[in-house]
XYZ file of C-alpha atoms in Angstrom:
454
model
C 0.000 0.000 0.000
C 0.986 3.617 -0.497
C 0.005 6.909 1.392
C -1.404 9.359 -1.091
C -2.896 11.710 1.074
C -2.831 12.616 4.574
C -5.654 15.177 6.429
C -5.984 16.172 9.668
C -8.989 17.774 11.511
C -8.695 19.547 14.687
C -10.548 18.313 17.754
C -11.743 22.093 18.999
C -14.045 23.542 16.705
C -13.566 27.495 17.491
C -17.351 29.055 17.050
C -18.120 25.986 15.211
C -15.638 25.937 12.738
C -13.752 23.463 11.563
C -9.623 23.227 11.646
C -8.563 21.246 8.676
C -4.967 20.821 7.590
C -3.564 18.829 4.491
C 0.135 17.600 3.821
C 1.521 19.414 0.931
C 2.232 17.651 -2.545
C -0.820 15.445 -1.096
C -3.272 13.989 -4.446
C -6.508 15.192 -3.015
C -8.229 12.103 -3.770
C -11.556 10.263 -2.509
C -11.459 9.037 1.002
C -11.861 5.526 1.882
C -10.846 3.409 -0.899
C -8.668 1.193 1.286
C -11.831 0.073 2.572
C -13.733 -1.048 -0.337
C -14.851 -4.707 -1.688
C -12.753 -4.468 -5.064
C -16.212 -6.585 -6.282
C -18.585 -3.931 -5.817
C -20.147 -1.919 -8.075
C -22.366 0.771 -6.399
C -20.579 3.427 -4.599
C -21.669 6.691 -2.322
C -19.963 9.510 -2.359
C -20.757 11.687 0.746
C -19.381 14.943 1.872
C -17.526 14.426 5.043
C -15.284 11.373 6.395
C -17.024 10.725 9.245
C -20.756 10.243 6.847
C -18.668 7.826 5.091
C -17.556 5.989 7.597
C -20.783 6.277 9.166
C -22.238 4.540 5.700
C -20.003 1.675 6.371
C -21.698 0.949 9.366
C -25.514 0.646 8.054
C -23.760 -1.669 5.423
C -23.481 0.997 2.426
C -20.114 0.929 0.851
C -18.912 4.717 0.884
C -16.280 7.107 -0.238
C -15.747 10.697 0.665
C -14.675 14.011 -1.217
C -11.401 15.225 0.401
C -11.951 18.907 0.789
C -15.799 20.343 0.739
C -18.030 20.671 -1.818
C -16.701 23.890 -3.742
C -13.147 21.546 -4.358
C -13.654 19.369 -6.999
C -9.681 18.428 -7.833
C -10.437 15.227 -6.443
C -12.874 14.149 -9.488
C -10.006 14.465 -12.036
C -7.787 12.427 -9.828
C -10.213 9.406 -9.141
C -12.261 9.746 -12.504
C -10.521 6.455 -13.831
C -10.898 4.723 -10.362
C -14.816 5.541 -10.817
C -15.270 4.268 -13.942
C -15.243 0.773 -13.114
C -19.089 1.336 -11.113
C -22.364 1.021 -12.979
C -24.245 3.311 -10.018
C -23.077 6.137 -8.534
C -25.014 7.510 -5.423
C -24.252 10.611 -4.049
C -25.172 11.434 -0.258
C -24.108 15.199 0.183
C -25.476 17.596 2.874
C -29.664 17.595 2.804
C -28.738 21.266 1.776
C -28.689 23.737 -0.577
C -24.897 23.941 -1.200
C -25.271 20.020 -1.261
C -27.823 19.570 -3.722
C -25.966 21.929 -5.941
C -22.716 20.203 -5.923
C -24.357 16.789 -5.952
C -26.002 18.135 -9.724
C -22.034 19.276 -10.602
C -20.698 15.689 -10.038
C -23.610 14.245 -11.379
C -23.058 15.635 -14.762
C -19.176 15.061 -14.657
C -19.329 11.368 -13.776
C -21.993 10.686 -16.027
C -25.964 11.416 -15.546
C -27.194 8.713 -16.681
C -25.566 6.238 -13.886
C -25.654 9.002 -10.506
C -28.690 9.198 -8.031
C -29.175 11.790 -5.597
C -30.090 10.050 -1.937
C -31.716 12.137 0.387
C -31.338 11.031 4.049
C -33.983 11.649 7.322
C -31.857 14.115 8.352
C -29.052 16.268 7.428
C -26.346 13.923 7.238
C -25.565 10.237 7.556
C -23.562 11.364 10.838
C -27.067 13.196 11.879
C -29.275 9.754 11.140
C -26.750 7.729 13.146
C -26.452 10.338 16.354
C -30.848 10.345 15.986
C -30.671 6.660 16.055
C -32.171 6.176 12.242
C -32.282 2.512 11.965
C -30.567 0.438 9.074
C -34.295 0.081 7.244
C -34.976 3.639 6.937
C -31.517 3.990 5.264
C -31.804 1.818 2.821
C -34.967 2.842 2.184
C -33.985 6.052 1.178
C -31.233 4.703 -1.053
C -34.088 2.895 -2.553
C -35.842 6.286 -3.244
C -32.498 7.839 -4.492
C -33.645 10.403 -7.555
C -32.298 9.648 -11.144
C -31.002 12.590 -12.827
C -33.553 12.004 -15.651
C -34.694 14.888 -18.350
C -37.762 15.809 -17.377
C -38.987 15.456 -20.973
C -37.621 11.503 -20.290
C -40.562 9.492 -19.186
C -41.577 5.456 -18.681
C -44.119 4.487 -21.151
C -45.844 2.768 -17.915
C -46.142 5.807 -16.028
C -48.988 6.745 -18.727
C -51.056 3.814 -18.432
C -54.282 5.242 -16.761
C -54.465 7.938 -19.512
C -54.053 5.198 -22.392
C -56.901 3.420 -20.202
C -58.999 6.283 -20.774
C -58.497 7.001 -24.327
C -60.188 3.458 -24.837
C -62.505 3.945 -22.114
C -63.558 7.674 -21.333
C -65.582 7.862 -18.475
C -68.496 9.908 -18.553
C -65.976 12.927 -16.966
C -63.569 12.206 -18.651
C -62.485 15.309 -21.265
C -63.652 14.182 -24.871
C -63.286 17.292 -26.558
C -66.290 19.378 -27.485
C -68.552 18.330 -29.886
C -69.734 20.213 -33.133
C -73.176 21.952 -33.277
C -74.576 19.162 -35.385
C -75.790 16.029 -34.643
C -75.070 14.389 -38.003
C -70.790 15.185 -37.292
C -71.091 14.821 -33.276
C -69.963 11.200 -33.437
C -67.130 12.078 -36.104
C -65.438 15.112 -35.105
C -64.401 16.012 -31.620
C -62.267 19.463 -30.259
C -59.892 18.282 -27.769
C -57.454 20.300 -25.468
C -53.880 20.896 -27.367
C -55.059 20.476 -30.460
C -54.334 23.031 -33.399
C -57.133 23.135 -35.686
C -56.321 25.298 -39.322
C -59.260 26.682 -41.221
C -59.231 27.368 -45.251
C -61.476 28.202 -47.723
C -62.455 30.460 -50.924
C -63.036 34.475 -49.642
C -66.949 34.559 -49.392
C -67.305 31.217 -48.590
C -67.906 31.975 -45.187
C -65.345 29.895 -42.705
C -65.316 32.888 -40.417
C -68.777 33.019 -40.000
C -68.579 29.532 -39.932
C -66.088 29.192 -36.803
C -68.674 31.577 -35.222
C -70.955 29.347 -34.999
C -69.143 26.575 -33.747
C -67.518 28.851 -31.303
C -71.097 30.005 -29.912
C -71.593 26.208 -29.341
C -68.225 25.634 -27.142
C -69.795 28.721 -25.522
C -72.669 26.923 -25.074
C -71.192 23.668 -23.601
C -69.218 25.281 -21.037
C -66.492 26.771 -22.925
C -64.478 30.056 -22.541
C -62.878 31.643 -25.470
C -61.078 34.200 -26.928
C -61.431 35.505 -30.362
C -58.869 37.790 -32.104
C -60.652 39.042 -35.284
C -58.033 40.757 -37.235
C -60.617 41.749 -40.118
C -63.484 42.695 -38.307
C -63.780 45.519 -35.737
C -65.792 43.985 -32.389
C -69.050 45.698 -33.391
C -69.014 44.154 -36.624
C -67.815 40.559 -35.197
C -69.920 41.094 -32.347
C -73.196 41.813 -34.841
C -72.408 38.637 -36.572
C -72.228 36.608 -33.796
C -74.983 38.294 -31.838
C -77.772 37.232 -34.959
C -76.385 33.492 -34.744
C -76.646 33.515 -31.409
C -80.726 35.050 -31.534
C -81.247 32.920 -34.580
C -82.889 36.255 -35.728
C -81.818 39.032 -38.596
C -82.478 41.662 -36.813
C -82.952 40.761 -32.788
C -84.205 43.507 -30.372
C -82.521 45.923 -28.229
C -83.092 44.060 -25.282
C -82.346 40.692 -26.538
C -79.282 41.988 -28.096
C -78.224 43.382 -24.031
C -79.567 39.461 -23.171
C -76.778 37.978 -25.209
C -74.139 40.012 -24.093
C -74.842 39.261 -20.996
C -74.929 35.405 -21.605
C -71.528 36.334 -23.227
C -70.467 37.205 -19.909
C -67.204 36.293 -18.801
C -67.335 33.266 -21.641
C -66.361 35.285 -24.664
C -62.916 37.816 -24.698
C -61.947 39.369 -27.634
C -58.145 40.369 -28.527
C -59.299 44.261 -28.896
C -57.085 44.666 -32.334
C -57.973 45.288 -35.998
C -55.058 45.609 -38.196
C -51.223 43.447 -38.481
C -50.415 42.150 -34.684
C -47.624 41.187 -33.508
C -47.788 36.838 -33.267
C -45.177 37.320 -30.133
C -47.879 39.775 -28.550
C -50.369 37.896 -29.429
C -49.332 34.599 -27.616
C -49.078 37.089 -24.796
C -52.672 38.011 -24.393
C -53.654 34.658 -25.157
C -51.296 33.090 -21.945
C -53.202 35.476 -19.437
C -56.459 35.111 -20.661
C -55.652 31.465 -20.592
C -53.782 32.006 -16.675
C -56.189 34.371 -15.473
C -59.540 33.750 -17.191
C -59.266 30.207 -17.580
C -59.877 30.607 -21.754
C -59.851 27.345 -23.109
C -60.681 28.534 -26.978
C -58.511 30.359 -28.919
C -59.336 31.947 -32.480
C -57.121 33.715 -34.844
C -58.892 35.243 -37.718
C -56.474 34.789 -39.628
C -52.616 33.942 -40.317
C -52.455 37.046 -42.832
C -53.381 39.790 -40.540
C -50.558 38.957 -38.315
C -46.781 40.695 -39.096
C -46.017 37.398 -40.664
C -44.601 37.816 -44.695
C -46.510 35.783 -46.909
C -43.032 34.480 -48.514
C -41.568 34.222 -45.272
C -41.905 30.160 -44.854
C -39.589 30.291 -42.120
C -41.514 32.692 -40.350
C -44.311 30.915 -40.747
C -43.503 27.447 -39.479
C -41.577 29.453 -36.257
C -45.555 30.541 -35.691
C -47.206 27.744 -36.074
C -44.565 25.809 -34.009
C -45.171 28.115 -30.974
C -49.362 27.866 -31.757
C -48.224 24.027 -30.889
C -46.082 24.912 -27.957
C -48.577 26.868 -26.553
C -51.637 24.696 -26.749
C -49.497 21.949 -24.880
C -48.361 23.767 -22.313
C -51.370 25.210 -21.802
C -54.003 22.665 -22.398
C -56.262 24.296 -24.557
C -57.870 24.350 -28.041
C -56.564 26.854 -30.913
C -58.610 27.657 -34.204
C -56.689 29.312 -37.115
C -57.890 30.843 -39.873
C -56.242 30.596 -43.200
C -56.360 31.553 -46.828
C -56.097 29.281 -49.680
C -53.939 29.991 -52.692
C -55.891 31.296 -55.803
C -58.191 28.347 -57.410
C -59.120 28.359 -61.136
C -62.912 27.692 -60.232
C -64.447 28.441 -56.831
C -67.028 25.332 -57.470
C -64.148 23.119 -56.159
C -63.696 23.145 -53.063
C -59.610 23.731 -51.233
C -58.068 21.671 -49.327
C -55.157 21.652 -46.917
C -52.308 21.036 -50.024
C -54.063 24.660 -51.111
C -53.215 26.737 -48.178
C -51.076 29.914 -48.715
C -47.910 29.500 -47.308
C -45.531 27.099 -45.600
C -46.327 23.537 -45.360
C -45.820 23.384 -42.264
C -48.990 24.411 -41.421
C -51.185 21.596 -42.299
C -47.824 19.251 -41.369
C -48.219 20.472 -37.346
C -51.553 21.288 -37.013
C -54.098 18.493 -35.550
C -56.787 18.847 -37.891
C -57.507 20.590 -40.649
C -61.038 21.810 -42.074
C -62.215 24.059 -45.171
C -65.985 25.689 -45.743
C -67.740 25.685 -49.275
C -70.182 26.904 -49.472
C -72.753 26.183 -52.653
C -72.298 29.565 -54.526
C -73.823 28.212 -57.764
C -76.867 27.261 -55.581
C -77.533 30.211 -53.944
C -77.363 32.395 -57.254
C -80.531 29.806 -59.081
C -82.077 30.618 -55.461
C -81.920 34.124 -56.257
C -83.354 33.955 -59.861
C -86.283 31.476 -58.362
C -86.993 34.096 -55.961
C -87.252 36.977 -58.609
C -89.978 34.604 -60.388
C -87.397 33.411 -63.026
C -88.271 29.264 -64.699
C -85.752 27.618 -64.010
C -84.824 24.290 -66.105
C -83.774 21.050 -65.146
C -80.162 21.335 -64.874
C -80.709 24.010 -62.072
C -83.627 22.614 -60.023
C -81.043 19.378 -59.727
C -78.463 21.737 -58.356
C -81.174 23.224 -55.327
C -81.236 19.417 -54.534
C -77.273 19.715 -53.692
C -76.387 20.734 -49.786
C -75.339 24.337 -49.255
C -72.611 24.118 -47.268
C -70.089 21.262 -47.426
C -67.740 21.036 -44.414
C -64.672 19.099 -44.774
C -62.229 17.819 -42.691
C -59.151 16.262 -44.637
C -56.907 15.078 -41.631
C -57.929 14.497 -37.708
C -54.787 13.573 -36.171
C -56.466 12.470 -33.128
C -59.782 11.292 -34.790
C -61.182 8.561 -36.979
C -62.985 10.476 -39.509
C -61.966 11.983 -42.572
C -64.289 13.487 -45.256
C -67.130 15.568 -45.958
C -70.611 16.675 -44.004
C -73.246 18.493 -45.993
C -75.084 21.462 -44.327
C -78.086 23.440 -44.917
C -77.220 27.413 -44.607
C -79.969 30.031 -43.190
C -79.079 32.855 -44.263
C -81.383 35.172 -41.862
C -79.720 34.037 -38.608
C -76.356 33.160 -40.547
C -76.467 29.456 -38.983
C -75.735 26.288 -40.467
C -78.223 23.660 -39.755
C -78.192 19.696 -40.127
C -80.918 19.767 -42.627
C -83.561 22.451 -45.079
C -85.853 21.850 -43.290
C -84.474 22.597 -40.131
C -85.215 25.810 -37.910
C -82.655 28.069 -36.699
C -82.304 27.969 -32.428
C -81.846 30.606 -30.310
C -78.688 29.878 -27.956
C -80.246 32.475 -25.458
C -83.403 31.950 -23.667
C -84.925 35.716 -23.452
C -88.840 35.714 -23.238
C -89.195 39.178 -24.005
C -88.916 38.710 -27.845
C -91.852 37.976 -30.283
C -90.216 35.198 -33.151
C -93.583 32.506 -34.385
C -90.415 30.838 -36.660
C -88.425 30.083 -33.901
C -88.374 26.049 -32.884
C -86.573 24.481 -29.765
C -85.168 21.714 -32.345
C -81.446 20.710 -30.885
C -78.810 21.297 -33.571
């Protein structure tokens, strides 16, 4: 054997303090290794001598650093001796200068095979002096943290939520459903999920999202709209006749809704370019404070985003993703479509104006048509024109067709045809079909009004 380093410690502690002295030329290496099985590989590493030692005696094979946390010389010295042990635990002082040196070592030595143990009591010295028996020691080392990322989890940890993706129960969060019966069992809005929007200009996916949004209202909803095209009277108008299924709803039925709005519906007070960073601002204490759950953009090209700027783009709709993760919520965005040869057919998401990326991230994406060919022979048949046979076979067709052409989280793909009143701007399963009222207001005289759920 040969002496490599020699320490002493004084006996009197003056105020508390400790005397240490070291031998010059000394290698300031890891105490204890004379005392090791050379078979084992686990080791501790505490912070003082005596916890090592201490260690030994509950049966836990232990070394100890030389000279105090804030040295470290020892760890290039001994790194080679370490590397023979598959499980490093490391027992320093239950405080704050000991948890931060224990992370230090930790990544030195290698993450991936160091544990943090965390004893009763401050030290092993401490649990020993306390009488802390042998089975609460070990089981702490048995609770010893990993270092893992916290992005790093075990698949098994997620079992109960698997379980409940097969079988919700009835609380469980299913995403809200669609105003229509005829799509409720195919299309679902779940929490962090990106839905993107598209179709022609005047085909009426704004208004469109309205309604659906009035419906999330509805079921319990909150949400936050940021019309970027429409001042708040003029959104506010639109959404207030969907919501009376009436044209032209009365004073105090209009001051009804708005106060059914409540604290359910926030707008993002801004007509014009935003800024997408302020934006995602807004939304995160609406979200925080509020508790919004619904987010709508309307739409991608009001915001200070360059049309050419793909980059830009995907950057956006990257942090749309980030932010309906983190904070568990839905996001609409509204889109435009590049310019089609014929507005009869119908975009889809390959047609959206801009980066691919957009359709790539997002959850699901949707586009409106709506049956412009239909509603112009409607027109002529209501101005006493004869119409022939080719039109009167295209009143038979549906006036709105809703697509959806990817669900990431859903089993449908494909298309639902709507009827479209265009008095209370609501889409309805069917022609013959009444518009609702989603407010309840008795003061308001309406014979064509019908309690029919959508």
């Amino acid at each position: 054997s040969k002496l490599i380093f020699r320490k002493y410690l004084a006996v009197e502690r003056p105020e508390g303090n400790k005397i240490i002295n070291v031998e010059s030329d000394c290698e300031p290496c890891l105490y204890g290794w004379q005392a090791l099985d050379p078979n084992v590989r686990s080791i501790t590493i505490t912070e003082g001598e005596i916890d090592a030692m201490t260690l030994h005696q509950y049966g836990v094979p232990a070394l100890s650093i030389p000279m105090g946390v804030n040295n470290s010389k020892w760890l290039e010295l001994d790194y080679d001796r370490l590397a023979i042990y598959d499980e490093i635990f490391l027992c320093m002082d239950n405080d704050e200068p000991g948890k931060k040196a224990a992370l230090a070592f930790a990544e030195r030595l290698g993450i991936h095979r160091c544990r943090i143990v965390e004893l009763p009591c401050k030290d092993a010295n401490e649990c020993l002096q306390t009488d802390i028996n042998k089975e609460a020691i070990q089981v702490a080392f048995r609770n010893a943290k990993s270092f893992d990322p916290a992005e790093l989890k075990r698949a098994s940890l997620f079992v109960d939520e698997v379980i409940s993706e097969f079988y919700p129960s009835s609380e469980a969060d299913t995403g809200l459903m669609p105003p229509w019966q005829k799509a409720q069992d195919k299309i679902r809005f779940r929490t962090d999920e990106l839905s993107i929007w598209t179709g022609t200009n005047g085909h009426g996916k704004s208004q469109f999202l309205g309604h659906l949004i009035l419906d999330s209202m509805k079921q319990g909803a909150k949400v936050c709209i940021a019309s970027l095209e429409l001042k708040p009277k003029r959104l506010l108008m639109r959404l207030t006749r969907q919501a009376g299924a009436l044209a032209n709803p009365s004073i105090e039925y209009i001051r009804a809704i708005h106060d059914w709005y409540g604290d359910k519906l926030w707008l993002f007070n801004l007509t014009g370019t935003a800024k997408a960073k302020r934006l995602l601002e807004v939304f995160k204490y609406a979200r925080q404070r509020y508790g919004v759950t619904v987010f709508a953009i309307d739409s991608l090209l009001k915001l200070d985003i360059a049309e050419d700027d793909y980059k830009a783009q995907k950057t956006f709709i990257n942090e749309l993703c980030d932010f309906k993760n983190e904070h568990n919520c839905h996001v609409h965005l509204i889109t435009h479509p590049r310019k089609g040869a014929d507005e009869q057919i119908a975009p889809g998401k390959l047609d959206i104006k801009g980066s691919g990326a957009i359709s790539d991230l997002a959850d699901n994406c949707f586009t409106v048509w709506r049956n412009k060919k239909k509603e112009e022979i409607k027109n002529l048949q209501a101005n006493g024109a004869s119409l022939d046979q080719q039109q009167l076979t295209v009143l038979e067709a549906p006036d709105c067709i809703w697509i959806c052409d990817k669900q990431r989280n859903g089993d449908f793909e494909g298309k639902i045809r709507l009827s479209f009143d265009p008095q209370s701007f609501q889409y309805l399963n069917h022609a013959t079909q009444k518009p609702i009222p989603y407010v309840n207001y008795s003061n308001f005289n309406n014979n064509n009004l019908t309690r029919e759920n959508l």
